[in-house]
Amino acid sequence: MVQPVLSIKSLVVEIPTRKGVLRPVDQVSYDIFPGEILGIVGESGAGKSMTGNAVIGLLERPARIVSGNVLLSGNPIHNLSASEFRKIRGKKIGMIFQDPLTSLNPLLTVGEQLVETIIEHLAVSKKEAQERAIAALEEVGIPAARERIGSYPHEFSGGMRQRVVIALALCAEPDFVIADEPTTALDVSVQAQIIALLKRLCRERGVGVMLVTHDMGVIAEAADRVAVMYAGRLAELGAVRDVLTAPKHPYTYGLMGSTPLASRGLKRLKQIPGSMPRLGALPEGCAFSPRCDFAQEVCKTGSSPFIADEDAQAACWFPLQHTKLRSSK
Amino acid sequence: MLAYILRRIFQSLIVLLAVGFVAFAMFSFVGDPVDNMLGQERTQADIERLREQLGLDQPFIVQYWRFLEQAAQGNFGLSYRQGRPVSEIIAERLPATVELALVSGFLAFIGGVGLGVFTAIRRHGLLPSFIMTASLVGVSLPTFLIGILLIYIFSVELGWLPSFGRGEVVDLGGWTTGFLTASGLKALILPAITLGLYQMTLIMRLVRTEMLEVLRMDYIRFARARGLTEKTINFRHALKNTLVPVITITGLQLGSIIAFAIITETVFQWPGVGLLFINAVQFVDIPVMAAYLMMISVMFVGINLIVDVLYFAIDPRLRIERSVGGH
């Protein structure tokens, strides 16, 4: 069996506050394999980005990992010191940010930003770093890369800037990339191009990708597997096809129901009643139970439901057993 | 770029015209100079003659134009008190003020940026907290009090540094400098600190605030995510972005350092233009006051202009947007 490039096991992130301890990430486990794109979906505040930040070691204080493991190619990285972690950032784990307009330094040319990253991680001369920078820009589809390497970020369009960001994240050849909402700030037409680019690079280089998004369309387009998060926990994990067409967790079911699909026609979209509870005020039992149409007594009692992972794919007492979601709703 | 600079120069000229008007107005409205210049024993014919001689019989606009014409050539007439050309007196005094201002501006910038960056990077800890608290003292203590305190400690009690004057100066073809003699340098220390301390604390607080702001930006997080060292992030990525607004303020502060050297020069009896101005006020020496006013405004406007141009050098975004706008 292939070793996962990233393996998260029972990861818990806590934020101590004056009103008590919050758990934005609670008992999350999943694996990402080389060449695979794992989509992470969920509402704002579900803990998607927080998981990504925990993996790359950029949690902002006072948030911290209190338990669980993060293994990168089999080596634990959750307990590295700050300076050790810095060395694997960029080199082993790349990260793509949401807004290409703000994630590039406006006062440095894209070439300078690429070269400094390459020199930081790879033992190459400045001249070679320059060549590699040009190659990196060509690879992400920047036309006339050799001429444009001296351009400043503002001289590129939004989509082109996101390509530069991807080139920057991949220029030191990491094995694993976290893409935190990489298409949210882009035009729809550009979104498709960026997704296609991510997919191609992932396949060609065998890079594992954690694709954080709240856009089901992006998941359907790009991801191989999908992890659905709700209130800091994993609600469901599975192959995209299964999760999208036959969701087991009522939350995923509700999420699918509220996403417009061409196959479903122009019926009114179904909403999930209520909103996600704040982390400080999680209900007992299953966090989704107050909004769940299928909730029963056991869902609301103290005993917490089991946890979604590679084996049990939905964190639910009563996973939906349906055969024909597409036609019924 | 060129159009932008020309536009700025045009705006600067308007400002200078307005200030020139105020300076000129002082002559007309602060008493009649003819009264001062002719003694008690004067005839109506004397007055008429002198008026004609001085051009005071001309319409207001013509007088104003003449004043500007003369001022543009650096001619502000004779000092009422010393009877010598004002331009000569100022040229004599200017080196002292310029040297003092440059040294204290330099100290303020280096110290302010250094401490600002330090307190921004190390937000927690005893030393940064102490510096922040101490900077409040720098901001709130009036300049003359700082000067008197420094004189008390270093001149009166310790006897290390002189309490007044410029020390020995060397004359380099019309420019007297205190940089070349030991006593000149020693004399410079206390006034420079006095004049620069307020500016330094101001720059420091500004740098700290800006830097903290910049450190929260996405591109800093992205730089971290790319595994760059803290040193690179702080000094290559953050500092450069921090300095854009800081340079404006610092540039403008240099103007006010020169303009408000008046107090420091008075405390230390520093023979610069500030002291000259204070003395001119005491003796209602209007030509000197008008010349000083014009000089300071030319300086402020000039510094503003330079700061605007510096922006282009630092921020590549301006270069593009302006040239696009020019089409």
mmCIF file of C-alpha atoms in Angstrom, chain B:
data_model
loop_
_atom_site.group_PDB
_atom_site.id
_atom_site.type_symbol
_atom_site.label_atom_id
_atom_site.label_comp_id
_atom_site.label_asym_id
_atom_site.label_seq_id
_atom_site.Cartn_x
_atom_site.Cartn_y
_atom_site.Cartn_z
ATOM 1 C CA MET B 1 5.699 60.923 -14.025
ATOM 2 C CA LEU B 2 6.855 64.214 -15.523
ATOM 3 C CA ALA B 3 3.295 65.531 -15.717
ATOM 4 C CA TYR B 4 2.818 64.559 -12.095
ATOM 5 C CA ILE B 5 5.934 66.407 -10.979
ATOM 6 C CA LEU B 6 5.035 69.486 -13.021
ATOM 7 C CA ARG B 7 1.602 69.487 -11.450
ATOM 8 C CA ARG B 8 3.142 69.253 -8.010
ATOM 9 C CA ILE B 9 5.531 72.109 -8.753
ATOM 10 C CA PHE B 10 2.635 74.254 -9.928
ATOM 11 C CA GLN B 11 0.749 73.518 -6.710
ATOM 12 C CA SER B 12 3.860 74.368 -4.715
ATOM 13 C CA LEU B 13 4.137 77.735 -6.437
ATOM 14 C CA ILE B 14 0.591 78.606 -5.442
ATOM 15 C CA VAL B 15 1.390 77.810 -1.825
ATOM 16 C CA LEU B 16 4.489 80.002 -2.001
ATOM 17 C CA LEU B 17 2.480 82.877 -3.483
ATOM 18 C CA ALA B 18 0.047 82.669 -0.592
ATOM 19 C CA VAL B 19 2.820 82.644 1.994
ATOM 20 C CA GLY B 20 4.535 85.473 0.165
ATOM 21 C CA PHE B 21 1.356 87.455 0.481
ATOM 22 C CA VAL B 22 1.301 86.991 4.233
ATOM 23 C CA ALA B 23 4.949 87.934 4.509
ATOM 24 C CA PHE B 24 4.374 90.989 2.391
ATOM 25 C CA ALA B 25 1.295 91.935 4.363
ATOM 26 C CA MET B 26 3.428 92.153 7.499
ATOM 27 C CA PHE B 27 5.252 95.145 6.041
ATOM 28 C CA SER B 28 2.063 97.018 5.316
ATOM 29 C CA PHE B 29 0.076 96.238 8.371
ATOM 30 C CA VAL B 30 2.598 96.156 11.189
ATOM 31 C CA GLY B 31 3.072 99.918 11.392
ATOM 32 C CA ASP B 32 4.272 102.271 8.686
ATOM 33 C CA PRO B 33 7.966 101.713 7.922
ATOM 34 C CA VAL B 34 8.314 105.346 6.887
ATOM 35 C CA ASP B 35 7.513 106.413 10.438
ATOM 36 C CA ASN B 36 10.237 104.179 11.745
ATOM 37 C CA MET B 37 12.814 105.162 9.210
ATOM 38 C CA LEU B 38 12.437 108.939 9.399
ATOM 39 C CA GLY B 39 12.947 110.501 12.771
ATOM 40 C CA GLN B 40 10.715 112.961 14.596
ATOM 41 C CA GLU B 41 11.986 115.868 12.499
ATOM 42 C CA ARG B 42 10.455 115.152 9.162
ATOM 43 C CA THR B 43 8.584 117.126 6.619
ATOM 44 C CA GLN B 44 5.744 116.045 4.431
ATOM 45 C CA ALA B 45 8.167 116.312 1.487
ATOM 46 C CA ASP B 46 10.568 113.880 3.159
ATOM 47 C CA ILE B 47 7.792 111.387 3.630
ATOM 48 C CA GLU B 48 6.633 111.719 0.032
ATOM 49 C CA ARG B 49 10.156 111.326 -1.252
ATOM 50 C CA LEU B 50 10.846 108.225 0.817
ATOM 51 C CA ARG B 51 7.485 106.732 -0.140
ATOM 52 C CA GLU B 52 8.334 107.220 -3.770
ATOM 53 C CA GLN B 53 11.812 105.826 -3.225
ATOM 54 C CA LEU B 54 10.474 102.710 -1.516
ATOM 55 C CA GLY B 55 7.681 102.355 -4.039
ATOM 56 C CA LEU B 56 5.043 102.754 -1.374
ATOM 57 C CA ASP B 57 3.080 105.181 -3.585
ATOM 58 C CA GLN B 58 2.423 102.392 -6.057
ATOM 59 C CA PRO B 59 -0.820 100.396 -6.022
ATOM 60 C CA PHE B 60 -0.946 97.395 -3.686
ATOM 61 C CA ILE B 61 -0.677 94.806 -6.460
ATOM 62 C CA VAL B 62 2.390 96.456 -7.945
ATOM 63 C CA GLN B 63 4.062 96.532 -4.553
ATOM 64 C CA TYR B 64 3.262 92.872 -4.032
ATOM 65 C CA TRP B 65 4.702 91.996 -7.427
ATOM 66 C CA ARG B 66 7.876 93.921 -6.663
ATOM 67 C CA PHE B 67 8.225 92.165 -3.345
ATOM 68 C CA LEU B 68 7.893 88.779 -5.036
ATOM 69 C CA GLU B 69 10.361 89.785 -7.708
ATOM 70 C CA GLN B 70 12.905 90.765 -5.109
ATOM 71 C CA ALA B 71 12.182 87.768 -2.912
ATOM 72 C CA ALA B 72 12.662 85.370 -5.801
ATOM 73 C CA GLN B 73 16.154 86.816 -6.177
ATOM 74 C CA GLY B 74 16.784 86.320 -2.474
ATOM 75 C CA ASN B 75 16.602 90.008 -1.737
ATOM 76 C CA PHE B 76 14.576 90.867 1.363
ATOM 77 C CA GLY B 77 15.988 94.286 1.980
ATOM 78 C CA LEU B 78 17.943 95.561 4.966
ATOM 79 C CA SER B 79 17.491 94.372 8.497
ATOM 80 C CA TYR B 80 15.983 97.237 10.520
ATOM 81 C CA ARG B 81 18.174 96.297 13.428
ATOM 82 C CA GLN B 82 21.535 95.414 11.959
ATOM 83 C CA GLY B 83 21.375 97.543 8.817
ATOM 84 C CA ARG B 84 22.821 94.713 6.723
ATOM 85 C CA PRO B 85 21.093 92.756 3.929
ATOM 86 C CA VAL B 86 18.791 90.132 5.391
ATOM 87 C CA SER B 87 19.954 87.502 2.931
ATOM 88 C CA GLU B 88 23.509 87.931 4.198
ATOM 89 C CA ILE B 89 22.492 87.543 7.835
ATOM 90 C CA ILE B 90 20.479 84.418 7.104
ATOM 91 C CA ALA B 91 23.223 82.851 4.996
ATOM 92 C CA GLU B 92 25.529 83.386 7.953
ATOM 93 C CA ARG B 93 23.168 81.700 10.387
ATOM 94 C CA LEU B 94 21.797 78.940 8.196
ATOM 95 C CA PRO B 95 24.665 76.409 8.445
ATOM 96 C CA ALA B 96 24.233 76.150 12.223
ATOM 97 C CA THR B 97 20.537 75.310 11.902
ATOM 98 C CA VAL B 98 20.954 72.959 8.959
ATOM 99 C CA GLU B 99 23.685 70.970 10.679
ATOM 100 C CA LEU B 100 21.675 70.730 13.874
ATOM 101 C CA ALA B 101 18.537 69.694 11.999
ATOM 102 C CA LEU B 102 20.293 67.089 9.884
ATOM 103 C CA VAL B 103 22.023 65.480 12.831
ATOM 104 C CA SER B 104 18.899 65.352 14.944
ATOM 105 C CA GLY B 105 16.781 64.218 11.977
ATOM 106 C CA PHE B 106 19.265 61.445 11.304
ATOM 107 C CA LEU B 107 19.279 60.411 14.964
ATOM 108 C CA ALA B 108 15.497 60.479 15.052
ATOM 109 C CA PHE B 109 15.125 58.378 11.915
ATOM 110 C CA ILE B 110 17.713 55.748 12.821
ATOM 111 C CA GLY B 111 16.605 55.534 16.439
ATOM 112 C CA GLY B 112 12.915 55.694 15.602
ATOM 113 C CA VAL B 113 12.979 53.025 12.902
ATOM 114 C CA GLY B 114 15.276 50.783 14.937
ATOM 115 C CA LEU B 115 13.240 50.958 18.123
ATOM 116 C CA GLY B 116 9.960 50.811 16.209
ATOM 117 C CA VAL B 117 10.935 47.625 14.419
ATOM 118 C CA PHE B 118 12.272 46.146 17.634
ATOM 119 C CA THR B 119 9.110 46.824 19.616
ATOM 120 C CA ALA B 120 6.949 45.563 16.736
ATOM 121 C CA ILE B 121 8.793 42.252 16.402
ATOM 122 C CA ARG B 122 9.136 41.681 20.151
ATOM 123 C CA ARG B 123 5.712 42.669 21.230
ATOM 124 C CA HIS B 124 5.936 41.020 24.614
ATOM 125 C CA GLY B 125 8.712 41.393 27.109
ATOM 126 C CA LEU B 126 10.094 43.797 29.631
ATOM 127 C CA LEU B 127 12.410 45.844 27.424
ATOM 128 C CA PRO B 128 9.873 46.571 24.644
ATOM 129 C CA SER B 129 7.272 47.524 27.237
ATOM 130 C CA PHE B 130 9.778 49.806 28.911
ATOM 131 C CA ILE B 131 10.645 51.450 25.595
ATOM 132 C CA MET B 132 6.977 51.990 24.806
ATOM 133 C CA THR B 133 6.361 53.591 28.189
ATOM 134 C CA ALA B 134 9.476 55.728 27.921
ATOM 135 C CA SER B 135 8.386 56.909 24.491
ATOM 136 C CA LEU B 136 5.269 58.384 26.085
ATOM 137 C CA VAL B 137 7.554 60.594 28.125
ATOM 138 C CA GLY B 138 9.340 61.659 24.945
ATOM 139 C CA VAL B 139 6.060 62.554 23.286
ATOM 140 C CA SER B 140 4.593 64.448 26.202
ATOM 141 C CA LEU B 141 7.566 66.348 27.679
ATOM 142 C CA PRO B 142 7.955 69.807 26.118
ATOM 143 C CA THR B 143 11.183 70.366 24.206
ATOM 144 C CA PHE B 144 12.516 73.151 26.375
ATOM 145 C CA LEU B 145 12.121 71.012 29.490
ATOM 146 C CA ILE B 146 14.071 68.167 27.924
ATOM 147 C CA GLY B 147 16.763 70.652 26.942
ATOM 148 C CA ILE B 148 16.984 72.118 30.422
ATOM 149 C CA LEU B 149 17.055 68.635 31.974
ATOM 150 C CA LEU B 150 19.888 67.565 29.670
ATOM 151 C CA ILE B 151 21.826 70.737 30.462
ATOM 152 C CA TYR B 152 21.324 70.146 34.166
ATOM 153 C CA ILE B 153 22.534 66.535 34.008
ATOM 154 C CA PHE B 154 25.328 66.642 31.438
ATOM 155 C CA SER B 155 26.605 70.197 31.754
ATOM 156 C CA VAL B 156 25.920 71.284 35.307
ATOM 157 C CA GLU B 157 26.182 68.041 37.280
ATOM 158 C CA LEU B 158 28.508 65.909 35.172
ATOM 159 C CA GLY B 159 30.248 68.711 33.306
ATOM 160 C CA TRP B 160 30.759 66.521 30.230
ATOM 161 C CA LEU B 161 29.202 68.652 27.543
ATOM 162 C CA PRO B 162 28.870 72.386 26.906
ATOM 163 C CA SER B 163 25.532 73.939 27.730
ATOM 164 C CA PHE B 164 25.424 76.608 25.029
ATOM 165 C CA GLY B 165 26.867 77.753 21.726
ATOM 166 C CA ARG B 166 28.316 75.878 18.806
ATOM 167 C CA GLY B 167 31.893 75.394 19.929
ATOM 168 C CA GLU B 168 34.666 76.071 17.434
ATOM 169 C CA VAL B 169 33.640 76.169 13.833
ATOM 170 C CA VAL B 170 35.619 75.867 10.626
ATOM 171 C CA ASP B 171 34.786 78.132 7.720
ATOM 172 C CA LEU B 172 34.551 76.307 4.419
ATOM 173 C CA GLY B 173 34.025 79.060 1.893
ATOM 174 C CA GLY B 174 30.977 80.671 3.489
ATOM 175 C CA TRP B 175 29.682 77.535 5.140
ATOM 176 C CA THR B 176 30.674 77.275 8.772
ATOM 177 C CA THR B 177 30.740 73.747 10.092
ATOM 178 C CA GLY B 178 31.030 72.326 13.577
ATOM 179 C CA PHE B 179 31.618 68.797 12.325
ATOM 180 C CA LEU B 180 35.364 69.162 12.060
ATOM 181 C CA THR B 181 36.307 70.173 15.578
ATOM 182 C CA ALA B 182 35.968 68.210 18.803
ATOM 183 C CA SER B 183 34.315 71.083 20.606
ATOM 184 C CA GLY B 184 31.933 71.593 17.692
ATOM 185 C CA LEU B 185 30.853 67.973 17.807
ATOM 186 C CA LYS B 186 30.516 68.014 21.576
ATOM 187 C CA ALA B 187 28.391 71.128 21.426
ATOM 188 C CA LEU B 188 26.139 69.441 18.881
ATOM 189 C CA ILE B 189 25.186 66.441 21.043
ATOM 190 C CA LEU B 190 22.793 67.950 23.552
ATOM 191 C CA PRO B 191 20.858 70.218 21.154
ATOM 192 C CA ALA B 192 20.582 67.389 18.608
ATOM 193 C CA ILE B 193 19.105 65.038 21.210
ATOM 194 C CA THR B 194 16.775 67.720 22.485
ATOM 195 C CA LEU B 195 15.520 68.543 19.030
ATOM 196 C CA GLY B 196 15.344 64.919 17.831
ATOM 197 C CA LEU B 197 13.843 63.173 20.828
ATOM 198 C CA TYR B 198 10.266 64.089 20.131
ATOM 199 C CA GLN B 199 10.623 63.201 16.449
ATOM 200 C CA MET B 200 12.263 59.927 17.361
ATOM 201 C CA THR B 201 9.455 58.817 19.639
ATOM 202 C CA LEU B 202 6.961 59.893 17.017
ATOM 203 C CA ILE B 203 8.708 57.916 14.262
ATOM 204 C CA MET B 204 9.135 54.951 16.573
ATOM 205 C CA ARG B 205 5.444 54.787 17.421
ATOM 206 C CA LEU B 206 4.513 55.232 13.784
ATOM 207 C CA VAL B 207 6.914 52.499 12.629
ATOM 208 C CA ARG B 208 5.630 50.149 15.309
ATOM 209 C CA THR B 209 1.986 50.663 14.392
ATOM 210 C CA GLU B 210 2.645 50.370 10.659
ATOM 211 C CA MET B 211 4.839 47.330 11.100
ATOM 212 C CA LEU B 212 2.250 45.524 13.227
ATOM 213 C CA GLU B 213 -0.288 46.330 10.542
ATOM 214 C CA VAL B 214 1.961 45.001 7.788
ATOM 215 C CA LEU B 215 2.820 41.852 9.746
ATOM 216 C CA ARG B 216 -0.868 40.947 9.675
ATOM 217 C CA MET B 217 -1.040 41.100 5.885
ATOM 218 C CA ASP B 218 -1.601 38.021 3.756
ATOM 219 C CA TYR B 219 1.707 38.335 1.958
ATOM 220 C CA ILE B 220 3.527 38.045 5.264
ATOM 221 C CA ARG B 221 1.604 34.872 6.105
ATOM 222 C CA PHE B 222 2.349 33.624 2.600
ATOM 223 C CA ALA B 223 6.038 34.426 3.087
ATOM 224 C CA ARG B 224 5.911 32.368 6.303
ATOM 225 C CA ALA B 225 4.143 29.548 4.470
ATOM 226 C CA ARG B 226 6.974 29.568 1.935
ATOM 227 C CA GLY B 227 9.418 28.904 4.766
ATOM 228 C CA LEU B 228 11.354 32.163 4.601
ATOM 229 C CA THR B 229 13.350 33.056 7.702
ATOM 230 C CA GLU B 230 11.968 35.524 10.224
ATOM 231 C CA LYS B 231 14.840 37.826 9.354
ATOM 232 C CA THR B 232 13.898 37.900 5.675
ATOM 233 C CA ILE B 233 10.234 38.346 6.506
ATOM 234 C CA ASN B 234 10.796 41.153 8.974
ATOM 235 C CA PHE B 235 13.442 43.124 7.154
ATOM 236 C CA ARG B 236 12.870 42.365 3.470
ATOM 237 C CA HIS B 237 9.123 41.984 3.298
ATOM 238 C CA ALA B 238 7.706 43.868 6.262
ATOM 239 C CA LEU B 239 10.147 46.758 6.703
ATOM 240 C CA LYS B 240 9.992 47.909 3.100
ATOM 241 C CA ASN B 241 6.209 48.053 3.195
ATOM 242 C CA THR B 242 6.353 49.787 6.560
ATOM 243 C CA LEU B 243 8.647 52.525 5.296
ATOM 244 C CA VAL B 244 6.306 53.834 2.594
ATOM 245 C CA PRO B 245 4.127 55.902 4.944
ATOM 246 C CA VAL B 246 6.976 56.451 7.398
ATOM 247 C CA ILE B 247 9.035 58.295 4.799
ATOM 248 C CA THR B 248 6.306 60.866 4.241
ATOM 249 C CA ILE B 249 6.025 61.649 7.897
ATOM 250 C CA THR B 250 9.772 61.696 8.404
ATOM 251 C CA GLY B 251 10.250 63.993 5.439
ATOM 252 C CA LEU B 252 7.654 66.389 6.736
ATOM 253 C CA GLN B 253 9.189 66.142 10.197
ATOM 254 C CA LEU B 254 12.524 67.280 8.803
ATOM 255 C CA GLY B 255 10.771 70.477 7.784
ATOM 256 C CA SER B 256 9.337 70.948 11.216
ATOM 257 C CA ILE B 257 12.669 70.130 12.824
ATOM 258 C CA ILE B 258 14.177 73.107 11.029
ATOM 259 C CA ALA B 259 11.155 75.301 11.603
ATOM 260 C CA PHE B 260 10.772 74.480 15.258
ATOM 261 C CA ALA B 261 14.443 74.494 16.067
ATOM 262 C CA ILE B 262 13.532 77.907 17.447
ATOM 263 C CA ILE B 263 12.955 76.571 20.960
ATOM 264 C CA THR B 264 16.021 74.355 21.070
ATOM 265 C CA GLU B 265 18.170 77.133 19.660
ATOM 266 C CA THR B 266 16.877 79.482 22.318
ATOM 267 C CA VAL B 267 17.543 77.026 25.150
ATOM 268 C CA PHE B 268 21.085 76.291 23.963
ATOM 269 C CA GLN B 269 21.811 79.779 22.561
ATOM 270 C CA TRP B 270 22.552 78.003 19.272
ATOM 271 C CA PRO B 271 23.503 80.657 16.706
ATOM 272 C CA GLY B 272 21.071 79.506 14.004
ATOM 273 C CA VAL B 273 18.188 81.050 12.125
ATOM 274 C CA GLY B 274 15.713 80.089 14.857
ATOM 275 C CA LEU B 275 17.498 82.248 17.375
ATOM 276 C CA LEU B 276 17.767 84.945 14.726
ATOM 277 C CA PHE B 277 14.005 84.834 14.270
ATOM 278 C CA ILE B 278 13.284 85.064 17.995
ATOM 279 C CA ASN B 279 15.528 88.100 18.252
ATOM 280 C CA ALA B 280 13.884 89.610 15.170
ATOM 281 C CA VAL B 281 10.475 89.227 16.787
ATOM 282 C CA GLN B 282 11.681 91.008 19.896
ATOM 283 C CA PHE B 283 12.912 93.953 17.847
ATOM 284 C CA VAL B 284 10.075 93.967 15.285
ATOM 285 C CA ASP B 285 12.683 93.414 12.573
ATOM 286 C CA ILE B 286 10.121 92.766 9.856
ATOM 287 C CA PRO B 287 12.436 92.087 6.878
ATOM 288 C CA VAL B 288 14.134 89.322 8.858
ATOM 289 C CA MET B 289 10.789 87.857 9.923
ATOM 290 C CA ALA B 290 9.443 87.952 6.372
ATOM 291 C CA ALA B 291 12.571 86.328 4.991
ATOM 292 C CA TYR B 292 12.445 83.615 7.641
ATOM 293 C CA LEU B 293 8.813 82.950 6.851
ATOM 294 C CA MET B 294 9.548 82.639 3.147
ATOM 295 C CA MET B 295 12.565 80.445 3.742
ATOM 296 C CA ILE B 296 10.657 78.021 5.945
ATOM 297 C CA SER B 297 7.791 77.781 3.493
ATOM 298 C CA VAL B 298 10.109 77.171 0.536
ATOM 299 C CA MET B 299 11.686 74.432 2.587
ATOM 300 C CA PHE B 300 8.403 72.791 3.545
ATOM 301 C CA VAL B 301 7.130 72.892 0.001
ATOM 302 C CA GLY B 302 10.439 71.583 -1.316
ATOM 303 C CA ILE B 303 10.510 68.708 1.149
ATOM 304 C CA ASN B 304 6.928 67.820 0.297
ATOM 305 C CA LEU B 305 7.889 67.683 -3.335
ATOM 306 C CA ILE B 306 10.884 65.471 -2.649
ATOM 307 C CA VAL B 307 8.785 63.124 -0.530
ATOM 308 C CA ASP B 308 6.264 62.773 -3.316
ATOM 309 C CA VAL B 309 8.996 61.899 -5.752
ATOM 310 C CA LEU B 310 10.500 59.429 -3.277
ATOM 311 C CA TYR B 311 7.192 57.582 -3.262
ATOM 312 C CA PHE B 312 7.797 56.695 -6.874
ATOM 313 C CA ALA B 313 11.172 55.289 -6.046
ATOM 314 C CA ILE B 314 9.771 53.001 -3.363
ATOM 315 C CA ASP B 315 6.359 51.975 -4.579
ATOM 316 C CA PRO B 316 6.271 50.515 -8.095
ATOM 317 C CA ARG B 317 2.461 50.655 -8.144
ATOM 318 C CA LEU B 318 2.489 54.453 -8.394
ATOM 319 C CA ARG B 319 4.797 54.454 -11.395
ATOM 320 C CA ILE B 320 2.374 52.387 -13.417
ATOM 321 C CA GLU B 321 -0.913 53.856 -12.321
ATOM 322 C CA ARG B 322 0.217 57.394 -13.015
ATOM 323 C CA SER B 323 1.499 56.646 -16.482
ATOM 324 C CA VAL B 324 -1.717 54.792 -17.291
ATOM 325 C CA GLY B 325 -3.714 57.741 -16.014
ATOM 326 C CA GLY B 326 -1.742 60.043 -18.273
ATOM 327 C CA HIS B 327 -2.982 58.445 -21.487
#
